[in-house]
C-alpha cells in the first residue's frame, strides 16, 4: 500500500505525541484520533507518569475523544498510532467502533494487528476495523529503537 499524504500528515502528528511521551520518560508511542480532517484527540504513552497500566497512547486518545464527543462510539474515525497496538488497545478500538487504524512500526513482541496475533480478524466480533500498517515505519521505529537501546546500555 502506498502511503497517502493524509496518512503521512496525521502520522507526523502522532510522532509529535511520541516525542512528548519520550521527553516525559515514557516509551515513545503517540496517537491521534481523527474524524474527517479534524484531530479529535491526541496522546502519548503515560503509564509510568500516571501510574496506570492501561494508559497507552491509544487508550488515552480514545478516552479523550469519547469525552469530547460525549459518546463511547467513535464511528467514522481513524486512529493513527506510531506502534502496532497491543491486544488491549486493539480490542478497545473494536469496542469504540473506530473505522480505521493506521500504524507505523510493527511490534513483533506484542503487536495485535498481525505481528503476534490479529485481534481485528477474530471471528464473532460485531465490528471490523480497516487496518493499515507501516506508514512512516522507519520514522516511527527509530525513537523506539533508540529508547530501548539506551535502557539496555551498560551504565
mmCIF file of N, CA, C and O in Angstrom, residues 35-76:
data_model
loop_
_atom_site.group_PDB
_atom_site.id
_atom_site.type_symbol
_atom_site.label_atom_id
_atom_site.label_comp_id
_atom_site.label_asym_id
_atom_site.label_seq_id
_atom_site.Cartn_x
_atom_site.Cartn_y
_atom_site.Cartn_z
ATOM 1 N N UNK A 35 -11.387 12.539 12.822
ATOM 2 C CA UNK A 35 -12.642 12.376 12.074
ATOM 3 C C UNK A 35 -12.630 13.432 10.981
ATOM 4 O O UNK A 35 -12.495 14.618 11.284
ATOM 5 N N UNK A 36 -12.743 12.996 9.745
ATOM 6 C CA UNK A 36 -12.639 13.925 8.628
ATOM 7 C C UNK A 36 -11.236 14.500 8.600
ATOM 8 O O UNK A 36 -10.251 13.775 8.603
ATOM 9 N N UNK A 37 -11.145 15.820 8.613
ATOM 10 C CA UNK A 37 -9.841 16.490 8.608
ATOM 11 C C UNK A 37 -9.453 16.997 9.991
ATOM 12 O O UNK A 37 -8.422 17.634 10.146
ATOM 13 N N UNK A 38 -10.277 16.699 10.997
ATOM 14 C CA UNK A 38 -10.055 17.247 12.339
ATOM 15 C C UNK A 38 -9.474 16.212 13.292
ATOM 16 O O UNK A 38 -9.957 15.076 13.364
ATOM 17 N N UNK A 39 -8.464 16.626 14.038
ATOM 18 C CA UNK A 39 -7.943 15.785 15.114
ATOM 19 C C UNK A 39 -8.871 15.965 16.314
ATOM 20 O O UNK A 39 -9.032 17.072 16.834
ATOM 21 N N UNK A 40 -9.488 14.864 16.749
ATOM 22 C CA UNK A 40 -10.387 14.885 17.897
ATOM 23 C C UNK A 40 -9.625 14.772 19.209
ATOM 24 O O UNK A 40 -10.040 15.323 20.225
ATOM 25 N N UNK A 41 -8.529 13.998 19.178
ATOM 26 C CA UNK A 41 -7.758 13.779 20.400
ATOM 27 C C UNK A 41 -6.354 13.366 20.030
ATOM 28 O O UNK A 41 -6.119 12.778 18.969
ATOM 29 N N UNK A 42 -5.427 13.676 20.911
ATOM 30 C CA UNK A 42 -4.035 13.275 20.738
ATOM 31 C C UNK A 42 -3.493 12.891 22.099
ATOM 32 O O UNK A 42 -3.904 13.450 23.110
ATOM 33 N N UNK A 43 -2.563 11.926 22.091
ATOM 34 C CA UNK A 43 -1.997 11.462 23.362
ATOM 35 C C UNK A 43 -0.698 10.718 23.111
ATOM 36 O O UNK A 43 -0.473 10.185 22.029
ATOM 37 N N UNK A 44 0.114 10.691 24.135
ATOM 38 C CA UNK A 44 1.317 9.873 24.153
ATOM 39 C C UNK A 44 1.217 8.888 25.296
ATOM 40 O O UNK A 44 0.384 9.049 26.194
ATOM 41 N N UNK A 45 2.046 7.871 25.261
ATOM 42 C CA UNK A 45 2.068 6.904 26.361
ATOM 43 C C UNK A 45 2.260 7.618 27.690
ATOM 44 O O UNK A 45 3.025 8.582 27.777
ATOM 45 N N UNK A 46 1.592 7.110 28.737
ATOM 46 C CA UNK A 46 1.723 7.722 30.066
ATOM 47 C C UNK A 46 1.577 6.746 31.224
ATOM 48 O O UNK A 46 1.295 7.178 32.334
ATOM 49 N N UNK A 47 1.780 5.432 31.050
ATOM 50 C CA UNK A 47 1.589 4.523 32.177
ATOM 51 C C UNK A 47 2.500 4.810 33.369
ATOM 52 O O UNK A 47 2.069 4.706 34.521
ATOM 53 N N UNK A 48 3.737 5.192 33.106
ATOM 54 C CA UNK A 48 4.688 5.454 34.193
ATOM 55 C C UNK A 48 4.276 6.714 34.945
ATOM 56 O O UNK A 48 4.159 6.712 36.177
ATOM 57 N N UNK A 49 4.032 7.771 34.216
ATOM 58 C CA UNK A 49 3.736 9.060 34.831
ATOM 59 C C UNK A 49 2.444 9.112 35.616
ATOM 60 O O UNK A 49 2.372 9.776 36.648
ATOM 61 N N UNK A 50 1.413 8.416 35.131
ATOM 62 C CA UNK A 50 0.137 8.488 35.852
ATOM 63 C C UNK A 50 -0.183 7.187 36.594
ATOM 64 O O UNK A 50 -1.284 7.031 37.107
ATOM 65 N N UNK A 51 0.797 6.286 36.650
ATOM 66 C CA UNK A 51 0.658 5.044 37.416
ATOM 67 C C UNK A 51 -0.578 4.257 36.993
ATOM 68 O O UNK A 51 -1.398 3.857 37.814
ATOM 69 N N UNK A 52 -0.688 4.032 35.692
ATOM 70 C CA UNK A 52 -1.857 3.359 35.139
ATOM 71 C C UNK A 52 -1.404 2.436 34.014
ATOM 72 O O UNK A 52 -0.990 2.905 32.958
ATOM 73 N N UNK A 53 -1.486 1.128 34.219
ATOM 74 C CA UNK A 53 -1.020 0.201 33.192
ATOM 75 C C UNK A 53 -1.828 0.267 31.896
ATOM 76 O O UNK A 53 -1.366 -0.211 30.868
ATOM 77 N N UNK A 54 -3.000 0.870 31.925
ATOM 78 C CA UNK A 54 -3.813 0.985 30.712
ATOM 79 C C UNK A 54 -3.591 2.305 29.983
ATOM 80 O O UNK A 54 -4.242 2.563 28.972
ATOM 81 N N UNK A 55 -2.697 3.142 30.443
ATOM 82 C CA UNK A 55 -2.505 4.479 29.871
ATOM 83 C C UNK A 55 -1.618 4.462 28.628
ATOM 84 O O UNK A 55 -0.684 5.246 28.496
ATOM 85 N N UNK A 56 -1.943 3.567 27.710
ATOM 86 C CA UNK A 56 -1.267 3.560 26.413
ATOM 87 C C UNK A 56 -1.802 4.731 25.596
ATOM 88 O O UNK A 56 -2.921 5.202 25.815
ATOM 89 N N UNK A 57 -1.023 5.191 24.652
ATOM 90 C CA UNK A 57 -1.405 6.352 23.834
ATOM 91 C C UNK A 57 -2.778 6.153 23.193
ATOM 92 O O UNK A 57 -3.609 7.069 23.183
ATOM 93 N N UNK A 58 -3.027 4.953 22.671
ATOM 94 C CA UNK A 58 -4.300 4.681 22.003
ATOM 95 C C UNK A 58 -5.474 4.833 22.966
ATOM 96 O O UNK A 58 -6.496 5.457 22.632
ATOM 97 N N UNK A 59 -5.339 4.267 24.145
ATOM 98 C CA UNK A 59 -6.423 4.303 25.135
ATOM 99 C C UNK A 59 -6.684 5.739 25.569
ATOM 100 O O UNK A 59 -7.840 6.172 25.672
ATOM 101 N N UNK A 60 -5.626 6.489 25.821
ATOM 102 C CA UNK A 60 -5.797 7.879 26.244
ATOM 103 C C UNK A 60 -6.459 8.721 25.160
ATOM 104 O O UNK A 60 -7.312 9.574 25.449
ATOM 105 N N UNK A 61 -6.098 8.474 23.891
ATOM 106 C CA UNK A 61 -6.736 9.203 22.787
ATOM 107 C C UNK A 61 -8.215 8.817 22.680
ATOM 108 O O UNK A 61 -9.073 9.689 22.481
ATOM 109 N N UNK A 62 -8.531 7.539 22.803
ATOM 110 C CA UNK A 62 -9.934 7.104 22.753
ATOM 111 C C UNK A 62 -10.739 7.740 23.880
ATOM 112 O O UNK A 62 -11.861 8.225 23.662
ATOM 113 N N UNK A 63 -10.183 7.729 25.084
ATOM 114 C CA UNK A 63 -10.892 8.323 26.230
ATOM 115 C C UNK A 63 -11.153 9.812 26.016
ATOM 116 O O UNK A 63 -12.249 10.300 26.293
ATOM 117 N N UNK A 64 -10.149 10.528 25.557
ATOM 118 C CA UNK A 64 -10.299 11.977 25.349
ATOM 119 C C UNK A 64 -11.346 12.276 24.285
ATOM 120 O O UNK A 64 -12.182 13.174 24.446
ATOM 121 N N UNK A 65 -11.331 11.523 23.198
ATOM 122 C CA UNK A 65 -12.309 11.740 22.131
ATOM 123 C C UNK A 65 -13.716 11.391 22.600
ATOM 124 O O UNK A 65 -14.676 12.114 22.295
ATOM 125 N N UNK A 66 -13.854 10.308 23.333
ATOM 126 C CA UNK A 66 -15.172 9.910 23.836
ATOM 127 C C UNK A 66 -15.744 10.984 24.764
ATOM 128 O O UNK A 66 -16.935 11.309 24.687
ATOM 129 N N UNK A 67 -14.899 11.552 25.614
ATOM 130 C CA UNK A 67 -15.358 12.645 26.490
ATOM 131 C C UNK A 67 -15.768 13.855 25.658
ATOM 132 O O UNK A 67 -16.815 14.447 25.895
ATOM 133 N N UNK A 68 -14.953 14.209 24.679
ATOM 134 C CA UNK A 68 -15.233 15.388 23.854
ATOM 135 C C UNK A 68 -16.522 15.210 23.050
ATOM 136 O O UNK A 68 -17.303 16.162 22.895
ATOM 137 N N UNK A 69 -16.766 14.008 22.559
ATOM 138 C CA UNK A 69 -17.954 13.746 21.742
ATOM 139 C C UNK A 69 -19.163 13.297 22.566
ATOM 140 O O UNK A 69 -20.248 13.136 22.026
ATOM 141 N N UNK A 70 -18.930 13.063 23.867
ATOM 142 C CA UNK A 70 -19.989 12.563 24.751
ATOM 143 C C UNK A 70 -20.586 11.251 24.229
ATOM 144 O O UNK A 70 -21.797 11.042 24.286
ATOM 145 N N UNK A 71 -19.702 10.380 23.735
ATOM 146 C CA UNK A 71 -20.139 9.087 23.215
ATOM 147 C C UNK A 71 -18.965 8.129 23.214
ATOM 148 O O UNK A 71 -17.863 8.497 22.815
ATOM 149 N N UNK A 72 -19.210 6.907 23.630
ATOM 150 C CA UNK A 72 -18.142 5.916 23.574
ATOM 151 C C UNK A 72 -18.004 5.317 22.179
ATOM 152 O O UNK A 72 -17.023 4.664 21.880
ATOM 153 N N UNK A 73 -18.968 5.560 21.326
ATOM 154 C CA UNK A 73 -18.893 5.073 19.956
ATOM 155 C C UNK A 73 -18.237 6.136 19.078
ATOM 156 O O UNK A 73 -18.804 7.202 18.884
ATOM 157 N N UNK A 74 -17.087 5.799 18.590
ATOM 158 C CA UNK A 74 -16.274 6.742 17.825
ATOM 159 C C UNK A 74 -16.335 6.403 16.339
ATOM 160 O O UNK A 74 -15.309 6.264 15.665
ATOM 161 N N UNK A 75 -17.542 6.263 15.836
ATOM 162 C CA UNK A 75 -17.746 5.881 14.444
ATOM 163 C C UNK A 75 -17.184 6.947 13.503
ATOM 164 O O UNK A 75 -17.145 8.129 13.826
ATOM 165 N N UNK A 76 -16.741 6.481 12.339
ATOM 166 C CA UNK A 76 -16.223 7.389 11.328
ATOM 167 C C UNK A 76 -14.863 7.971 11.649
ATOM 168 O O UNK A 76 -14.448 8.951 11.041
#
